[in-house]
Short mmCIF file of the C-alpha atoms (twelve columns), coordinates in Angstrom:
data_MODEL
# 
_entry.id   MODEL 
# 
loop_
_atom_site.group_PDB 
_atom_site.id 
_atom_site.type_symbol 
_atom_site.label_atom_id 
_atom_site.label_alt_id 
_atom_site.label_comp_id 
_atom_site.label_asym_id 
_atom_site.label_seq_id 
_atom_site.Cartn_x 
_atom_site.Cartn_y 
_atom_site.Cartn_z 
_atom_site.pdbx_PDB_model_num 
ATOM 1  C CA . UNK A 1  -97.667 17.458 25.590 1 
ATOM 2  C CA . UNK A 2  -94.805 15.889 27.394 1 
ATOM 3  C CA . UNK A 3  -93.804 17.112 31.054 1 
ATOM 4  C CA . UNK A 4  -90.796 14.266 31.307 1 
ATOM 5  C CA . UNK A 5  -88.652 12.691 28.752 1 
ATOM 6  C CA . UNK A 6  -85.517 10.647 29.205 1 
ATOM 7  C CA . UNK A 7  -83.273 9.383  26.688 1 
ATOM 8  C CA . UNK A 8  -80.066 7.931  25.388 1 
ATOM 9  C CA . UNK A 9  -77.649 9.728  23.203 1 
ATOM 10 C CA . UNK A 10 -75.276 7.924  20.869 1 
ATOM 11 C CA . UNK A 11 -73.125 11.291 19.309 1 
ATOM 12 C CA . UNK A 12 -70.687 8.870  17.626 1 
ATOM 13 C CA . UNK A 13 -72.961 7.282  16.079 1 
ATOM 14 C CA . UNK A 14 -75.278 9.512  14.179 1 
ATOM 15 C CA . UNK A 15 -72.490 12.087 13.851 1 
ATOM 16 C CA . UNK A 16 -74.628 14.936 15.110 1 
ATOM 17 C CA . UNK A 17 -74.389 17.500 18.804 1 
ATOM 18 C CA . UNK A 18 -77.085 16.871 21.628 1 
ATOM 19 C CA . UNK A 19 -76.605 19.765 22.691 1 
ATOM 20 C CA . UNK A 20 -78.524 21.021 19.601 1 
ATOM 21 C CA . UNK A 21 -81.679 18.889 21.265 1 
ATOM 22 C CA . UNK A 22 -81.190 19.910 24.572 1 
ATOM 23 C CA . UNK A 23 -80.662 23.781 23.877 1 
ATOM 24 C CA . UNK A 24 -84.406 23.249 21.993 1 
ATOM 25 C CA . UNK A 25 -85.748 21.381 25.125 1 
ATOM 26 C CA . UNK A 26 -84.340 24.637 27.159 1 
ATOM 27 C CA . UNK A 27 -86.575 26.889 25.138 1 
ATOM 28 C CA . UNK A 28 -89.324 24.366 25.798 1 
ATOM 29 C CA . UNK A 29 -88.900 25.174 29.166 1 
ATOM 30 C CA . UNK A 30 -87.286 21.699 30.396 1 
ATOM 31 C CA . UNK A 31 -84.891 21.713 32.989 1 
ATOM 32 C CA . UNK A 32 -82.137 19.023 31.947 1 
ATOM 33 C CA . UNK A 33 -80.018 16.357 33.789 1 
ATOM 34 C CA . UNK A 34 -77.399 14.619 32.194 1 
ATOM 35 C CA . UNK A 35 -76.219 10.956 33.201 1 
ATOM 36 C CA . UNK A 36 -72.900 9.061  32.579 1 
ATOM 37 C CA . UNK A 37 -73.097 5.788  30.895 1 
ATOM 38 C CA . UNK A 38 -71.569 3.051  32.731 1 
ATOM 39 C CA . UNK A 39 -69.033 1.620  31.200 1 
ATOM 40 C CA . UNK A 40 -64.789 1.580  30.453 1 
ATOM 41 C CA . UNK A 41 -63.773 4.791  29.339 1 
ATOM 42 C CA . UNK A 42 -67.430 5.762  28.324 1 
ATOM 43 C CA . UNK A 43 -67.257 9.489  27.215 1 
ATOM 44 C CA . UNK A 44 -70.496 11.329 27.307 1 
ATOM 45 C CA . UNK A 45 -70.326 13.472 24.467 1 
ATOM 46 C CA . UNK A 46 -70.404 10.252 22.636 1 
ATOM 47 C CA . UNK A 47 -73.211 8.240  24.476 1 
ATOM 48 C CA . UNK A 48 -75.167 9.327  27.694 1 
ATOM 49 C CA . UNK A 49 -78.675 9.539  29.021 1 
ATOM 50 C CA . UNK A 50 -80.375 12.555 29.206 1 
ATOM 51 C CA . UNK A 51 -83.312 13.689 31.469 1 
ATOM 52 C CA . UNK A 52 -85.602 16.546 30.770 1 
ATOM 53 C CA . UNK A 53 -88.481 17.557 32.986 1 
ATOM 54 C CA . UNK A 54 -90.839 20.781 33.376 1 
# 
């Protein structure tokens, strides 16, 4: 249904792993890109944008 989808990830927040999203996109068959937030010792595990595109 969907051929792009970018989002933003806030781990520390909900308490749960992208990764589990992104390994589900992957069987999809997305390719992913992941993007830094901007900001003072931003870590991305805990927040980050995430692109995913066929």
């Amino acid at each position: 249904m969907f051929n792009e989808i970018l989002f933003e990830h806030h781990g520390k927040i909900v308490n749960k792993d992208f990764n589990i999203l992104v390994k589900e996109l992957k069987k999809q068959g997305f390719n992913i890109e992941f993007y830094q937030s901007e900001g003072v010792g931003s870590i991305f595990k805990e927040q980050g944008m995430i692109y995913a595109f066929k």
